[in-house]
Short mmCIF file of C-alpha atoms and ligand atoms in Angstrom, two decimals:
data_model
loop_
_atom_site.label_atom_id
_atom_site.label_comp_id
_atom_site.label_asym_id
_atom_site.label_seq_id
_atom_site.Cartn_x
_atom_site.Cartn_y
_atom_site.Cartn_z
CA MET Y 30 19.60 32.15 -2.12
CA PRO Y 31 22.42 29.61 -1.70
CA GLY Y 32 22.69 28.02 1.72
CA SER Y 33 19.13 28.58 2.88
CA THR Y 34 16.82 25.58 2.84
CA PRO Y 35 13.25 26.43 1.88
CA GLN Y 36 10.54 25.10 4.18
CA LEU Y 37 7.85 22.72 2.98
CA HIS Y 38 4.38 22.86 4.51
CA SER Y 39 2.90 19.61 5.69
CA VAL Y 40 -0.44 18.40 4.42
CA PRO Y 41 -3.19 18.91 7.05
CA GLY Y 42 -4.02 15.66 8.83
CA ARG Y 43 -0.64 14.07 8.13
CA PRO Y 44 2.46 14.09 10.32
CA PRO Y 45 4.68 17.17 9.97
CA VAL Y 46 7.87 16.69 8.02
CA THR Y 47 10.89 18.76 8.91
CA ASP Y 48 13.64 16.77 7.26
CA LEU Y 49 13.57 15.11 3.86
CA SER Y 50 16.75 13.08 4.49
CA SER Y 51 16.89 9.51 5.78
CA GLN Y 52 18.78 8.55 8.93
CA SER Y 53 20.10 4.99 8.93
CA ALA Y 54 22.23 4.87 5.79
CA SER Y 55 25.42 3.36 7.28
CA GLU Y 56 23.70 0.49 9.14
CA SER Y 57 21.90 -0.75 6.04
CA PHE Y 58 25.15 -0.46 4.07
CA LEU Y 59 26.83 -3.05 6.32
CA ASP Y 60 23.74 -5.30 6.36
CA ASP Y 61 23.45 -5.20 2.57
CA VAL Y 62 27.15 -5.88 2.02
CA LEU Y 63 27.26 -8.83 4.40
CA SER Y 64 24.06 -10.44 3.16
CA GLY Y 65 25.30 -10.20 -0.44
CA LEU Y 66 28.66 -11.76 0.43
CA ARG Y 67 27.12 -14.62 2.42
CA HIS Y 68 25.22 -15.78 -0.70
CA THR Y 69 26.55 -18.71 -2.73
CA GLN Y 70 26.55 -16.35 -5.73
CA LYS Y 71 28.22 -13.37 -4.10
CA PHE Y 72 26.96 -9.92 -5.02
CA LEU Y 73 27.10 -6.29 -3.95
CA SER Y 74 24.45 -3.66 -4.55
CA SER Y 75 25.48 -1.13 -7.19
CA LYS Y 76 23.58 1.62 -5.39
CA TYR Y 77 26.62 1.86 -3.10
CA PHE Y 78 28.94 2.81 -5.97
CA TYR Y 79 28.22 6.46 -5.40
CA ASP Y 80 30.34 7.87 -2.61
CA GLU Y 81 32.35 10.99 -3.36
CA THR Y 82 35.02 9.07 -5.31
CA GLY Y 83 32.32 7.01 -7.03
CA ASP Y 84 30.51 10.17 -8.09
CA ARG Y 85 33.73 11.50 -9.55
CA LEU Y 86 34.46 8.23 -11.38
CA PHE Y 87 30.93 8.12 -12.78
CA GLN Y 88 31.40 11.69 -14.03
CA ARG Y 89 34.49 10.45 -15.88
CA ILE Y 90 32.55 7.48 -17.30
CA MET Y 91 29.91 9.86 -18.65
CA GLU Y 92 32.62 11.89 -20.37
CA CYS Y 93 34.34 8.91 -21.96
CA ASP Y 94 33.78 8.26 -25.68
CA ASP Y 95 32.59 4.69 -25.22
CA TYR Y 96 29.81 5.58 -22.74
CA TYR Y 97 27.09 6.86 -25.10
CA LEU Y 98 24.09 6.81 -22.74
CA THR Y 99 24.45 10.25 -21.18
CA ARG Y 100 25.08 12.00 -24.49
CA CYS Y 101 22.02 10.34 -26.07
CA GLU Y 102 19.70 11.34 -23.24
CA MET Y 103 21.28 14.78 -23.13
CA GLU Y 104 20.41 15.21 -26.81
CA ILE Y 105 16.78 14.41 -26.02
CA PHE Y 106 16.64 16.90 -23.12
CA ARG Y 107 18.51 19.62 -25.02
CA ASP Y 108 17.14 19.28 -28.55
CA PHE Y 109 13.72 17.71 -28.03
CA THR Y 110 12.68 19.49 -24.84
CA GLY Y 111 9.35 20.54 -26.35
CA ASP Y 112 8.47 17.00 -27.42
CA LEU Y 113 9.37 15.75 -23.98
CA ALA Y 114 7.35 18.42 -22.16
CA ARG Y 115 4.23 18.27 -24.36
CA PRO Y 116 2.49 15.36 -22.55
CA LEU Y 117 3.32 16.91 -19.14
CA ASN Y 118 0.50 19.49 -19.45
CA ILE Y 119 2.62 22.09 -17.71
CA HIS Y 120 -0.14 24.71 -17.59
CA GLN Y 121 -2.77 22.52 -15.97
CA GLY Y 122 -2.17 23.54 -12.38
CA ALA Y 123 0.74 23.42 -9.95
CA PHE Y 124 2.81 20.24 -9.95
CA ASP Y 125 5.80 18.69 -8.25
CA LEU Y 126 8.64 17.55 -10.48
CA ILE Y 127 10.36 14.78 -8.52
CA GLU Y 128 13.57 13.29 -9.85
CA LEU Y 129 14.69 9.91 -8.54
CA GLY Y 130 18.49 9.56 -8.71
CA ALA Y 131 18.98 13.13 -9.83
CA GLY Y 132 22.79 13.05 -9.83
CA ASP Y 133 24.27 16.35 -10.92
CA GLY Y 134 21.09 17.19 -12.87
CA THR Y 135 22.80 18.43 -16.03
CA LYS Y 136 20.15 16.90 -18.31
CA THR Y 137 17.22 18.03 -16.20
CA ARG Y 138 18.49 21.60 -16.28
CA HIS Y 139 17.24 21.90 -19.87
CA LEU Y 140 13.75 20.87 -18.84
CA LEU Y 141 13.79 23.15 -15.78
CA GLU Y 142 14.86 26.05 -18.00
CA PHE Y 143 12.05 25.26 -20.43
CA LEU Y 144 9.43 25.10 -17.64
CA ASN Y 145 10.76 28.24 -16.01
CA LYS Y 146 10.65 30.19 -19.29
CA ARG Y 147 7.04 29.20 -19.81
CA ALA Y 148 6.13 30.20 -16.26
CA ALA Y 149 5.00 26.70 -15.28
CA ASP Y 150 3.94 26.51 -11.61
CA PHE Y 151 6.18 23.78 -10.21
CA ARG Y 152 8.65 22.75 -7.54
CA TYR Y 153 11.71 20.60 -8.24
CA LEU Y 154 12.49 17.82 -5.75
CA PRO Y 155 15.69 15.96 -6.64
CA VAL Y 156 16.16 12.68 -4.75
CA ASP Y 157 19.55 10.99 -4.54
CA ILE Y 158 21.39 8.49 -2.34
CA SER Y 159 24.43 10.79 -2.53
CA GLY Y 160 24.17 13.87 -0.33
CA HIS Y 161 27.34 15.14 -1.93
CA ILE Y 162 25.97 15.23 -5.46
CA LEU Y 163 22.74 16.88 -4.21
CA ASP Y 164 24.79 19.69 -2.69
CA VAL Y 165 26.53 20.19 -6.04
CA LEU Y 166 23.19 20.18 -7.87
CA THR Y 167 21.45 22.58 -5.49
CA GLN Y 168 24.40 24.94 -5.52
CA ASN Y 169 24.51 24.97 -9.34
CA LEU Y 170 20.78 25.59 -9.68
CA SER Y 171 20.83 28.45 -7.18
CA VAL Y 172 23.20 30.19 -9.60
CA THR Y 173 21.85 29.14 -13.01
CA LEU Y 174 18.11 29.01 -12.25
CA PRO Y 175 17.57 31.04 -9.05
CA ASP Y 176 13.79 31.28 -9.68
CA VAL Y 177 13.20 27.54 -9.50
CA GLU Y 178 12.14 26.23 -6.07
CA VAL Y 179 14.44 23.31 -5.24
CA TYR Y 180 13.94 20.85 -2.36
CA PRO Y 181 16.78 18.30 -2.25
CA CYS Y 182 15.92 14.94 -0.67
CA GLU Y 183 18.78 12.65 0.33
CA GLY Y 184 18.05 8.95 0.67
CA ASP Y 185 16.52 5.84 -0.83
CA TYR Y 186 13.97 6.42 -3.61
CA PHE Y 187 10.95 5.07 -1.73
CA ASP Y 188 11.83 6.54 1.66
CA ALA Y 189 12.18 9.91 0.00
CA LEU Y 190 9.09 9.50 -2.14
CA GLN Y 191 7.04 8.51 0.89
CA ARG Y 192 8.24 11.58 2.76
CA ILE Y 193 7.42 13.74 -0.27
CA CYS Y 194 3.93 12.24 -0.62
CA ARG Y 195 3.28 13.15 3.01
CA ILE Y 196 3.85 16.84 2.33
CA SER Y 197 2.61 17.22 -1.23
CA GLU Y 198 -0.97 17.29 -2.52
CA ARG Y 199 0.06 18.39 -5.96
CA ARG Y 200 -0.06 16.52 -9.21
CA LYS Y 201 3.23 14.69 -9.62
CA VAL Y 202 5.61 14.25 -12.50
CA LEU Y 203 8.31 11.74 -11.64
CA LEU Y 204 11.60 11.63 -13.50
CA PHE Y 205 13.69 8.49 -13.45
CA LEU Y 206 16.43 9.14 -15.96
CA GLY Y 207 19.82 7.87 -17.05
CA SER Y 208 18.72 4.26 -17.50
CA ASN Y 209 18.90 3.87 -13.72
CA ILE Y 210 15.94 1.50 -14.16
CA GLY Y 211 18.37 -0.79 -16.00
CA ASN Y 212 20.18 -1.51 -12.73
CA MET Y 213 17.27 -3.66 -11.51
CA SER Y 214 16.58 -7.32 -12.20
CA ILE Y 215 13.40 -8.02 -14.19
CA GLU Y 216 11.51 -8.92 -11.00
CA ASP Y 217 12.78 -5.91 -9.06
CA CYS Y 218 11.92 -3.70 -12.00
CA SER Y 219 8.27 -4.85 -12.00
CA THR Y 220 8.05 -4.53 -8.22
CA PHE Y 221 9.56 -1.06 -8.49
CA CYS Y 222 7.07 0.14 -11.13
CA CYS Y 223 4.17 -1.38 -9.16
CA ARG Y 224 5.26 0.37 -5.99
CA LEU Y 225 5.59 3.67 -7.84
CA ALA Y 226 2.11 3.21 -9.29
CA SER Y 227 0.73 2.53 -5.82
CA MET Y 228 2.21 5.75 -4.45
CA LEU Y 229 1.01 7.90 -7.34
CA ASP Y 230 -2.50 9.10 -8.14
CA PRO Y 231 -4.31 8.45 -11.40
CA GLY Y 232 -3.09 10.94 -13.99
CA ASP Y 233 0.33 11.38 -12.36
CA LEU Y 234 3.20 10.92 -14.80
CA LEU Y 235 6.42 8.97 -14.86
CA VAL Y 236 9.22 9.86 -17.30
CA THR Y 237 11.81 7.10 -17.53
CA GLY Y 238 15.09 6.87 -19.42
CA PHE Y 239 15.65 3.50 -21.12
CA ASP Y 240 18.82 2.40 -22.87
CA LEU Y 241 17.66 0.53 -25.98
CA LYS Y 242 18.98 -2.76 -27.35
CA LYS Y 243 21.53 -2.08 -30.10
CA ASP Y 244 24.73 -3.53 -31.61
CA PRO Y 245 26.02 -5.68 -28.74
CA ARG Y 246 29.59 -4.48 -29.32
CA THR Y 247 28.49 -0.89 -28.75
CA VAL Y 248 26.83 -1.87 -25.47
CA LEU Y 249 29.76 -3.92 -24.23
CA ARG Y 250 32.27 -1.18 -25.02
CA ALA Y 251 30.29 1.30 -22.93
CA TYR Y 252 30.95 -0.86 -19.85
CA ASP Y 253 34.42 -2.09 -20.73
CA ASP Y 254 36.05 1.20 -21.69
CA SER Y 255 39.66 1.19 -22.89
CA ASP Y 256 40.74 3.69 -20.22
CA GLY Y 257 39.69 1.29 -17.46
CA ILE Y 258 37.48 3.83 -15.72
CA THR Y 259 34.62 1.33 -15.33
CA ARG Y 260 37.11 -1.09 -13.78
CA GLU Y 261 38.13 1.58 -11.26
CA PHE Y 262 34.48 2.43 -10.67
CA ASN Y 263 33.81 -1.19 -9.65
CA LEU Y 264 36.95 -1.51 -7.52
CA ASN Y 265 36.05 1.73 -5.76
CA LEU Y 266 33.16 -0.03 -4.01
CA LEU Y 267 35.65 -2.46 -2.43
CA ARG Y 268 37.77 0.50 -1.34
CA ARG Y 269 34.67 2.16 0.11
CA ILE Y 270 33.80 -0.99 2.06
CA ASN Y 271 37.38 -1.10 3.41
CA GLU Y 272 37.14 2.49 4.50
CA GLU Y 273 33.63 2.62 5.92
CA LEU Y 274 33.06 -0.92 7.15
CA GLN Y 275 36.47 -1.88 8.59
CA ALA Y 276 37.24 -4.39 5.84
CA ASP Y 277 40.48 -5.53 4.20
CA PHE Y 278 39.75 -6.21 0.52
CA ASP Y 279 42.99 -6.45 -1.49
CA LEU Y 280 42.01 -4.44 -4.56
CA SER Y 281 44.86 -5.88 -6.62
CA ALA Y 282 43.46 -9.40 -6.13
CA PHE Y 283 40.24 -8.72 -8.10
CA GLU Y 284 39.85 -8.24 -11.87
CA HIS Y 285 36.95 -6.50 -13.60
CA PHE Y 286 35.01 -8.66 -16.11
CA GLN Y 287 32.09 -7.46 -18.24
CA THR Y 288 29.45 -9.49 -20.13
CA TYR Y 289 26.52 -8.62 -22.42
CA ASP Y 290 23.70 -10.98 -23.37
CA PRO Y 291 21.96 -9.48 -26.41
CA GLY Y 292 18.94 -11.75 -25.92
CA SER Y 293 17.91 -10.67 -22.47
CA GLY Y 294 19.62 -7.29 -22.79
CA ALA Y 295 21.52 -7.82 -19.54
CA CYS Y 296 24.95 -6.21 -19.34
CA ARG Y 297 26.66 -7.48 -16.21
CA SER Y 298 29.85 -6.54 -14.40
CA TYR Y 299 31.83 -8.79 -12.11
CA LEU Y 300 34.96 -8.62 -10.04
CA ILE Y 301 36.78 -11.94 -10.29
CA SER Y 302 38.87 -13.11 -7.35
CA GLN Y 303 42.35 -13.81 -8.72
CA GLN Y 304 43.24 -16.21 -5.92
CA GLU Y 305 41.79 -18.02 -2.94
CA GLN Y 306 41.56 -15.35 -0.25
CA THR Y 307 39.74 -14.36 2.90
CA VAL Y 308 38.31 -10.90 3.42
CA THR Y 309 37.30 -9.67 6.87
CA ILE Y 310 34.41 -7.22 7.13
CA ALA Y 311 33.37 -5.84 10.53
CA GLY Y 312 34.86 -8.97 12.10
CA GLU Y 313 33.19 -11.46 9.72
CA ARG Y 314 35.42 -13.61 7.51
CA ILE Y 315 34.36 -14.18 3.89
CA LEU Y 316 36.14 -16.79 1.76
CA PHE Y 317 36.67 -16.21 -1.96
CA ARG Y 318 37.75 -19.12 -4.17
CA ARG Y 319 40.19 -18.59 -7.02
CA HIS Y 320 38.18 -17.27 -10.05
CA GLU Y 321 35.06 -16.84 -7.97
CA PRO Y 322 32.91 -14.02 -9.40
CA LEU Y 323 31.55 -11.18 -7.31
CA PHE Y 324 28.52 -9.84 -9.18
CA MET Y 325 28.55 -6.03 -9.05
CA GLU Y 326 25.91 -4.60 -11.37
CA VAL Y 327 23.40 -5.29 -14.13
CA SER Y 328 22.62 -2.59 -16.70
CA ARG Y 329 19.65 -3.86 -18.67
CA LYS Y 330 18.84 -2.83 -22.23
CA PHE Y 331 15.28 -2.72 -23.57
CA SER Y 332 13.37 -3.06 -26.85
CA HIS Y 333 10.40 -0.77 -27.57
CA SER Y 334 8.02 -3.62 -26.83
CA ASP Y 335 9.84 -4.51 -23.57
CA ILE Y 336 9.12 -0.95 -22.43
CA ASP Y 337 5.50 -0.91 -23.50
CA ALA Y 338 4.88 -4.24 -21.77
CA LEU Y 339 6.56 -3.01 -18.58
CA ALA Y 340 4.14 -0.07 -18.46
CA ARG Y 341 1.04 -2.18 -19.14
CA GLU Y 342 1.91 -4.89 -16.63
CA ASN Y 343 2.49 -2.46 -13.79
CA GLY Y 344 -0.37 0.02 -13.71
CA PHE Y 345 0.73 2.55 -16.33
CA THR Y 346 -0.12 3.50 -19.91
CA GLN Y 347 2.60 4.81 -22.18
CA ILE Y 348 1.40 8.12 -23.62
CA SER Y 349 4.54 9.36 -25.36
CA GLU Y 350 8.11 8.43 -26.25
CA VAL Y 351 11.09 10.49 -27.40
CA CYS Y 352 14.29 8.95 -28.79
CA ASP Y 353 17.68 10.46 -29.67
CA SER Y 354 18.65 10.81 -33.34
CA LYS Y 355 20.58 7.50 -33.35
CA GLY Y 356 17.63 5.65 -31.83
CA TRP Y 357 19.85 4.36 -29.03
CA PHE Y 358 17.99 5.77 -26.03
CA MET Y 359 14.36 6.47 -25.14
CA ASN Y 360 12.56 8.68 -22.67
CA ALA Y 361 9.11 7.17 -22.20
CA VAL Y 362 6.23 9.07 -20.59
CA TRP Y 363 3.78 6.87 -18.69
CA GLU Y 364 0.50 7.88 -17.10
CA ARG Y 365 -0.69 6.19 -13.92
CA ASN Y 366 -3.90 4.31 -14.75
CA PRO Y 367 -7.24 5.25 -13.11
C1 AVJ N 407 24.06 5.23 -13.78
C2 AVJ N 407 23.10 3.10 -13.62
C3 AVJ N 407 22.82 4.33 -15.60
O1 AVJ N 407 24.22 1.29 -15.67
O2 AVJ N 407 24.81 2.57 -17.30
C4 AVJ N 407 28.00 3.11 -15.79
C5 AVJ N 407 26.02 3.04 -14.14
N1 AVJ N 407 27.92 1.44 -14.46
N2 AVJ N 407 29.05 2.30 -16.03
C6 AVJ N 407 24.67 2.34 -16.09
C7 AVJ N 407 27.28 2.55 -14.79
C8 AVJ N 407 29.01 1.31 -15.21
C9 AVJ N 407 25.01 3.47 -15.13
N3 AVJ N 407 23.77 4.01 -14.52
#
């Protein structure tokens, strides 16, 4: 039934939860932006790319020929659904399927369809920082898969996950797809996996999408597309800051620059200040030197052994892996250790 929000029951002995959305999004946006720009090596957090325009630009990136990631993972979800679902033990009791950074959920739909067809007892809880994209997702699912129980959760991954853990006693299967894990530094990535492990119970599962190391030219092209959509995607964050945080970035005074280091697997995007300039944000003046880089995003690429090590070092055991036919992308299934 589109428009009606299903109610979740709280776990006895824990505080009742009526709203799965977080409250203070705009305050932390300003704090994060200013603290990044006060650094000697200026940076912005790529999680803020995704306002309505950013969502639309990322949709266009996913459709562009050079950006292979989405098509590779889509192939896994569409053509190897059975392989992917096998280690999930979908008939061993009710479970919650929680997706961190669900986006428009086009890949997940194949898995949901598969689970639904096999009468698996599950609820789907998509988590995303973008309320807009969650609306799109929920609306689509209410039409295409009306039998699946969907509980959208807007907000930060851990805020949302914490709220979910408060109301769910079920076995959990976490999805973290699209190589979103690649957007973290190595340290943040370990901390992230550790924190997930600490919130899960032994036997709970984590399915993660990893973009694999490959021909460095192929990687670089995916983030430096000839249509300039990735460039626009980066500049859009400056426009968003102007609009939402009373700032005055001159978008024409920054140029997009992309790098890939095949050793570490780090693909990084920068906006380079084309001149010495001052930007004012909520009354604070930030000086940019000519050619000074503003670090926007890292998209890390992994080897098979990088992935296995990441699991082992952070409280998980890898129990299964599924790759696309080119061997460019992997969905790894990890089990939370006892
Ligand atoms: C959505 C984080 C997976 O890093 O590949 C695409 C974002 N940035 N092009 C990625 C992105 C530039 C994308 N993720």
